[in-house]
PDB file of C-alpha atoms and ligand atoms in Angstrom:
ATOM      1  CA  MET A   1      15.443   8.940  15.008  1.00  0.00           C
ATOM      2  CA  VAL A   2      14.456   5.335  14.670  1.00  0.00           C
ATOM      3  CA  THR A   3      14.561   3.544  17.986  1.00  0.00           C
ATOM      4  CA  GLY A   4      13.912  -0.136  18.540  1.00  0.00           C
ATOM      5  CA  VAL A   5      14.960  -1.299  15.060  1.00  0.00           C
ATOM      6  CA  SER A   6      18.151  -2.600  14.084  1.00  0.00           C
ATOM      7  CA  ARG A   7      20.137  -1.117  11.158  1.00  0.00           C
ATOM      8  CA  ARG A   8      19.412  -4.344   9.200  1.00  0.00           C
ATOM      9  CA  GLY A   9      15.750  -4.147  10.200  1.00  0.00           C
ATOM     10  CA  PHE A  10      15.575  -0.642   9.068  1.00  0.00           C
ATOM     11  CA  LEU A  11      17.221  -1.124   5.805  1.00  0.00           C
ATOM     12  CA  THR A  12      14.891  -4.231   5.001  1.00  0.00           C
ATOM     13  CA  ALA A  13      11.640  -2.630   6.066  1.00  0.00           C
ATOM     14  CA  ARG A  14      10.271  -1.999   2.477  1.00  0.00           C
ATOM     15  CA  PRO A  15       8.985  -4.779   0.300  1.00  0.00           C
ATOM     16  CA  ALA A  16      10.664  -5.947  -2.829  1.00  0.00           C
ATOM     17  CA  PRO A  17       9.329  -4.629  -6.182  1.00  0.00           C
ATOM     18  CA  ALA A  18       7.799  -6.899  -8.611  1.00  0.00           C
ATOM     19  CA  PHE A  19      10.740  -6.113 -10.981  1.00  0.00           C
ATOM     20  CA  ARG A  20      13.839  -5.342  -9.190  1.00  0.00           C
ATOM     21  CA  PRO A  21      15.704  -2.355 -10.691  1.00  0.00           C
ATOM     22  CA  LEU A  22      19.385  -2.688  -9.767  1.00  0.00           C
ATOM     23  CA  PRO A  23      22.137   0.127  -9.477  1.00  0.00           C
ATOM     24  CA  PRO A  24      24.363   0.681 -12.406  1.00  0.00           C
ATOM     25  CA  GLY A  25      26.545  -2.204 -13.025  1.00  0.00           C
ATOM     26  CA  ILE A  26      24.853  -4.790 -11.132  1.00  0.00           C
ATOM     27  CA  THR A  27      23.355  -7.738 -13.193  1.00  0.00           C
ATOM     28  CA  THR A  28      20.879 -10.453 -12.426  1.00  0.00           C
ATOM     29  CA  THR A  29      23.836 -12.783 -12.206  1.00  0.00           C
ATOM     30  CA  SER A  30      26.317 -10.542 -10.163  1.00  0.00           C
ATOM     31  CA  LEU A  31      23.655  -9.680  -7.711  1.00  0.00           C
ATOM     32  CA  ALA A  32      23.977 -13.322  -6.223  1.00  0.00           C
ATOM     33  CA  ALA A  33      27.310 -11.941  -4.599  1.00  0.00           C
ATOM     34  CA  CYS A  34      25.360  -9.209  -2.704  1.00  0.00           C
ATOM     35  CA  THR A  35      25.529 -10.079   0.946  1.00  0.00           C
ATOM     36  CA  GLY A  36      22.834  -7.419   1.931  1.00  0.00           C
ATOM     37  CA  CYS A  37      25.278  -5.674   4.020  1.00  0.00           C
ATOM     38  CA  GLY A  38      23.894  -2.219   3.134  1.00  0.00           C
ATOM     39  CA  ASP A  39      27.309  -0.395   2.589  1.00  0.00           C
ATOM     40  CA  CYS A  40      25.962   0.875  -0.737  1.00  0.00           C
ATOM     41  CA  VAL A  41      22.779   1.956   0.657  1.00  0.00           C
ATOM     42  CA  THR A  42      24.587   4.227   3.118  1.00  0.00           C
ATOM     43  CA  ALA A  43      26.953   5.421   0.503  1.00  0.00           C
ATOM     44  CA  CYS A  44      24.342   6.658  -1.977  1.00  0.00           C
ATOM     45  CA  PRO A  45      23.797  10.300  -1.901  1.00  0.00           C
ATOM     46  CA  GLN A  46      20.498  10.241  -3.582  1.00  0.00           C
ATOM     47  CA  GLN A  47      19.182   7.848  -0.828  1.00  0.00           C
ATOM     48  CA  ILE A  48      17.396   5.576  -3.429  1.00  0.00           C
ATOM     49  CA  LEU A  49      18.939   2.271  -2.434  1.00  0.00           C
ATOM     50  CA  LEU A  50      17.387  -0.240  -0.086  1.00  0.00           C
ATOM     51  CA  ILE A  51      17.800  -3.896   0.902  1.00  0.00           C
ATOM     52  CA  ALA A  52      14.990  -6.199  -0.067  1.00  0.00           C
ATOM     53  CA  GLU A  53      15.148  -9.848   0.512  1.00  0.00           C
ATOM     54  CA  ASP A  54      18.834  -9.469   1.612  1.00  0.00           C
ATOM     55  CA  ARG A  55      19.739  -7.962  -1.819  1.00  0.00           C
ATOM     56  CA  VAL A  56      20.165  -4.500  -2.825  1.00  0.00           C
ATOM     57  CA  ALA A  57      17.563  -2.723  -5.036  1.00  0.00           C
ATOM     58  CA  ILE A  58      16.676   0.817  -6.256  1.00  0.00           C
ATOM     59  CA  ASP A  59      13.272   2.683  -5.305  1.00  0.00           C
ATOM     60  CA  PHE A  60      12.943   5.314  -7.933  1.00  0.00           C
ATOM     61  CA  ALA A  61      10.011   6.818  -5.895  1.00  0.00           C
ATOM     62  CA  ARG A  62      12.649   8.272  -3.780  1.00  0.00           C
ATOM     63  CA  GLY A  63      14.683  10.040  -6.488  1.00  0.00           C
ATOM     64  CA  GLU A  64      16.929   9.349  -9.433  1.00  0.00           C
ATOM     65  CA  CYS A  65      20.331   7.725  -9.954  1.00  0.00           C
ATOM     66  CA  THR A  66      23.072  10.221 -11.048  1.00  0.00           C
ATOM     67  CA  PHE A  67      25.424   7.510 -11.910  1.00  0.00           C
ATOM     68  CA  CYS A  68      28.125   8.720  -9.322  1.00  0.00           C
ATOM     69  CA  ASP A  69      29.501   5.321  -8.473  1.00  0.00           C
ATOM     70  CA  ALA A  70      29.304   5.848  -4.807  1.00  0.00           C
ATOM     71  CA  CYS A  71      27.490   2.548  -4.575  1.00  0.00           C
ATOM     72  CA  ALA A  72      30.118   0.566  -6.424  1.00  0.00           C
ATOM     73  CA  GLY A  73      32.955   2.187  -4.444  1.00  0.00           C
ATOM     74  CA  ALA A  74      31.320   1.163  -1.135  1.00  0.00           C
ATOM     75  CA  CYS A  75      30.888  -2.382  -2.083  1.00  0.00           C
ATOM     76  CA  ALA A  76      33.500  -4.834  -0.827  1.00  0.00           C
ATOM     77  CA  GLU A  77      32.023  -7.866  -2.922  1.00  0.00           C
ATOM     78  CA  ALA A  78      32.024  -8.710  -6.553  1.00  0.00           C
ATOM     79  CA  VAL A  79      28.522  -7.277  -7.137  1.00  0.00           C
ATOM     80  CA  PHE A  80      29.237  -4.236  -9.373  1.00  0.00           C
ATOM     81  CA  THR A  81      30.412  -4.967 -12.946  1.00  0.00           C
ATOM     82  CA  LEU A  82      31.559  -2.968 -15.836  1.00  0.00           C
ATOM     83  CA  PRO A  83      29.961  -1.089 -17.780  1.00  0.00           C
ATOM     84  CA  ALA A  84      28.288   0.858 -15.039  1.00  0.00           C
ATOM     85  CA  ALA A  85      25.073   0.797 -16.945  1.00  0.00           C
ATOM     86  CA  MET A  86      21.601   0.121 -15.989  1.00  0.00           C
ATOM     87  CA  GLY A  87      19.997  -3.160 -17.046  1.00  0.00           C
ATOM     88  CA  HIS A  88      16.521  -1.637 -17.436  1.00  0.00           C
ATOM     89  CA  ARG A  89      14.726   1.122 -19.231  1.00  0.00           C
ATOM     90  CA  ALA A  90      11.790   3.194 -18.537  1.00  0.00           C
ATOM     91  CA  ALA A  91       8.402   2.229 -19.869  1.00  0.00           C
ATOM     92  CA  ILE A  92       5.042   4.146 -19.997  1.00  0.00           C
ATOM     93  CA  SER A  93       1.923   2.120 -19.387  1.00  0.00           C
ATOM     94  CA  ASP A  94      -1.723   2.718 -20.198  1.00  0.00           C
ATOM     95  CA  GLY A  95      -2.227   4.569 -16.811  1.00  0.00           C
ATOM     96  CA  CYS A  96      -0.552   7.656 -18.206  1.00  0.00           C
ATOM     97  CA  LEU A  97      -2.809  10.632 -17.902  1.00  0.00           C
ATOM     98  CA  ALA A  98      -2.078  11.804 -21.599  1.00  0.00           C
ATOM     99  CA  ARG A  99      -3.266   8.541 -22.907  1.00  0.00           C
ATOM    100  CA  ARG A 100      -6.477   8.818 -21.050  1.00  0.00           C
ATOM    101  CA  GLY A 101      -7.152  12.280 -22.231  1.00  0.00           C
ATOM    102  CA  THR A 102      -5.510  14.690 -19.785  1.00  0.00           C
ATOM    103  CA  THR A 103      -2.786  17.024 -20.700  1.00  0.00           C
ATOM    104  CA  CYS A 104       0.438  16.018 -18.945  1.00  0.00           C
ATOM    105  CA  MET A 105       4.146  16.291 -19.687  1.00  0.00           C
ATOM    106  CA  SER A 106       5.633  16.006 -16.221  1.00  0.00           C
ATOM    107  CA  CYS A 107       7.846  12.997 -17.465  1.00  0.00           C
ATOM    108  CA  ARG A 108       9.474  15.150 -20.518  1.00  0.00           C
ATOM    109  CA  ASP A 109      10.150  17.891 -18.015  1.00  0.00           C
ATOM    110  CA  ALA A 110      11.929  15.588 -15.746  1.00  0.00           C
ATOM    111  CA  CYS A 111      14.148  13.533 -18.179  1.00  0.00           C
ATOM    112  CA  PRO A 112      17.897  14.664 -18.299  1.00  0.00           C
ATOM    113  CA  GLU A 113      18.356  12.681 -21.439  1.00  0.00           C
ATOM    114  CA  ASP A 114      15.327  14.230 -23.443  1.00  0.00           C
ATOM    115  CA  ALA A 115      14.553  10.631 -23.943  1.00  0.00           C
ATOM    116  CA  ILE A 116      10.535  11.477 -23.813  1.00  0.00           C
ATOM    117  CA  ARG A 117       8.987  13.497 -26.589  1.00  0.00           C
ATOM    118  CA  PHE A 118       5.321  14.257 -27.119  1.00  0.00           C
ATOM    119  CA  ILE A 119       3.502  13.479 -30.371  1.00  0.00           C
ATOM    120  CA  PRO A 120       0.821  15.781 -31.580  1.00  0.00           C
ATOM    121  CA  ARG A 121      -2.520  14.238 -32.140  1.00  0.00           C
ATOM    122  CA  MET A 122      -5.999  15.486 -33.339  1.00  0.00           C
ATOM    123  CA  GLY A 123      -8.753  15.698 -30.694  1.00  0.00           C
ATOM    124  CA  GLY A 124      -6.657  14.905 -27.589  1.00  0.00           C
ATOM    125  CA  PRO A 125      -3.471  15.707 -25.656  1.00  0.00           C
ATOM    126  CA  PHE A 126      -0.022  15.162 -27.089  1.00  0.00           C
ATOM    127  CA  LEU A 127       0.975  11.530 -26.437  1.00  0.00           C
ATOM    128  CA  PRO A 128       4.388  10.657 -24.808  1.00  0.00           C
ATOM    129  CA  ASP A 129       6.923   8.494 -26.833  1.00  0.00           C
ATOM    130  CA  LEU A 130       9.863   7.214 -24.769  1.00  0.00           C
ATOM    131  CA  SER A 131      13.066   6.247 -26.598  1.00  0.00           C
ATOM    132  CA  ALA A 132      14.515   3.057 -25.280  1.00  0.00           C
ATOM    133  CA  ALA A 133      17.846   3.798 -27.019  1.00  0.00           C
ATOM    134  CA  ALA A 134      18.132   7.260 -25.185  1.00  0.00           C
ATOM    135  CA  CYS A 135      16.897   6.173 -21.962  1.00  0.00           C
ATOM    136  CA  THR A 136      19.617   5.516 -19.446  1.00  0.00           C
ATOM    137  CA  GLY A 137      17.407   4.111 -16.667  1.00  0.00           C
ATOM    138  CA  CYS A 138      18.112   6.689 -14.189  1.00  0.00           C
ATOM    139  CA  GLY A 139      14.499   7.001 -13.023  1.00  0.00           C
ATOM    140  CA  ALA A 140      14.175  10.780 -12.979  1.00  0.00           C
ATOM    141  CA  CYS A 141      10.747  10.487 -14.681  1.00  0.00           C
ATOM    142  CA  ILE A 142       9.201   8.281 -12.114  1.00  0.00           C
ATOM    143  CA  ALA A 143       8.458  10.340  -9.007  1.00  0.00           C
ATOM    144  CA  PRO A 144       7.226  13.233 -11.052  1.00  0.00           C
ATOM    145  CA  CYS A 145       4.588  11.199 -12.943  1.00  0.00           C
ATOM    146  CA  PRO A 146       1.376  11.967 -11.122  1.00  0.00           C
ATOM    147  CA  ALA A 147      -0.269   8.717 -12.471  1.00  0.00           C
ATOM    148  CA  GLU A 148       2.564   6.372 -11.203  1.00  0.00           C
ATOM    149  CA  ALA A 149       2.473   5.288 -14.927  1.00  0.00           C
ATOM    150  CA  ILE A 150       6.265   4.688 -15.466  1.00  0.00           C
ATOM    151  CA  ALA A 151       8.053   1.647 -14.431  1.00  0.00           C
ATOM    152  CA  MET A 152      11.440  -0.091 -15.177  1.00  0.00           C
ATOM    153  CA  ARG A 153      11.494  -3.089 -17.628  1.00  0.00           C
ATOM    154  CA  GLN A 154      14.372  -5.418 -18.293  1.00  0.00           C
ATOM    155  CA  LYS A 155      16.533  -3.852 -21.148  1.00  0.00           C
ATOM    156  CA  GLU A 156      16.244  -5.632 -24.434  1.00  0.00           C
ATOM    157  CA  PRO A 157      19.322  -7.561 -25.514  1.00  0.00           C
ATOM    158  CA  ALA A 158      21.410  -5.654 -28.100  1.00  0.00           C
ATOM    159  CA  HIS A 159      21.037  -7.374 -31.581  1.00  0.00           C
ATOM    160  CA  ALA A 160      24.108  -8.335 -33.477  1.00  0.00           C
TER     161      ALA A 160
HETATM  162  S1  LIG B 201      25.429   5.418  -8.804  1.00  0.00           S
HETATM  163 FE1  LIG B 201      25.339   6.952  -7.120  1.00  0.00          FE
HETATM  164  S2  LIG B 201      23.221   7.706  -7.226  1.00  0.00           S
HETATM  165 FE2  LIG B 201      23.095   5.835  -8.463  1.00  0.00          FE
HETATM  166  S3  LIG B 201      22.442   4.260  -6.937  1.00  0.00           S
HETATM  167 FE3  LIG B 201      24.771   4.210  -6.924  1.00  0.00          FE
HETATM  168  S4  LIG B 201      25.297   5.651  -5.229  1.00  0.00           S
HETATM  169 FE4  LIG B 201      23.135   6.103  -5.801  1.00  0.00          FE
HETATM  170  S1  LIG B 202       4.155  12.031 -16.393  1.00  0.00           S
HETATM  171 FE1  LIG B 202       3.195  10.169 -16.397  1.00  0.00          FE
HETATM  172  S2  LIG B 202       0.904  10.782 -16.703  1.00  0.00           S
HETATM  173 FE2  LIG B 202       2.389  12.489 -17.343  1.00  0.00          FE
HETATM  174  S3  LIG B 202       2.621  12.086 -19.638  1.00  0.00           S
HETATM  175 FE3  LIG B 202       4.340  11.310 -18.468  1.00  0.00          FE
HETATM  176  S4  LIG B 202       3.778   9.035 -18.116  1.00  0.00           S
HETATM  177 FE4  LIG B 202       1.788  10.272 -18.583  1.00  0.00          FE
HETATM  178  S1  LIG B 203      14.651   6.752 -16.848  1.00  0.00           S
HETATM  179 FE1  LIG B 203      15.715   8.663 -17.088  1.00  0.00          FE
HETATM  180  S2  LIG B 203      16.460   8.692 -18.928  1.00  0.00           S
HETATM  181 FE2  LIG B 203      15.052   7.281 -19.064  1.00  0.00          FE
HETATM  182  S3  LIG B 203      13.108   8.196 -19.594  1.00  0.00           S
HETATM  183 FE3  LIG B 203      13.058   8.415 -17.476  1.00  0.00          FE
HETATM  184  S4  LIG B 203      14.093  10.261 -16.870  1.00  0.00           S
HETATM  185 FE4  LIG B 203      14.710   9.987 -19.044  1.00  0.00          FE
END
């Protein structure tokens, strides 16, 4: 039980990430309508939402998004738009253990979309190859990565 901390203070306790992953349907533009009320935070069954700098954000270190839409249903403001898709995709950094010579496939095993495959190579562990086209941005690969080598990046705009 948290005592001596207001609900708002509790919800704003964590710092804002350098890149702010947003729940499905929120754009960098529509985020301006967020009042920081925390209703979506309370509604999320995965408990991955937080309020940072008076706006909603996702912390994928806590878990993955299941695209259940509970956050959108709880929001009284014009924050959530359609389609209810993520504006980001996962990216693997050079901190990846496999790239550094240690066998690891935790991200592949965690991905519900089979978006991460491993490429065989001579003289070293298989290397992860993440398909931005197949990735939904759900974040299921982030917490299981032992090297914290996966982060979200802004989705590339579709080419005409
Ligand atoms: S869609 Fe569901 S799981 Fe994803 S952030 Fe919203 S409430 Fe949480
Ligand atoms: S889980 Fe992390 S360290 Fe392991 S292969 Fe995937 S990105 Fe690399
Ligand atoms: S964010 Fe989700 S869909 Fe994308 S690679 Fe990670 S687990 Fe797979």
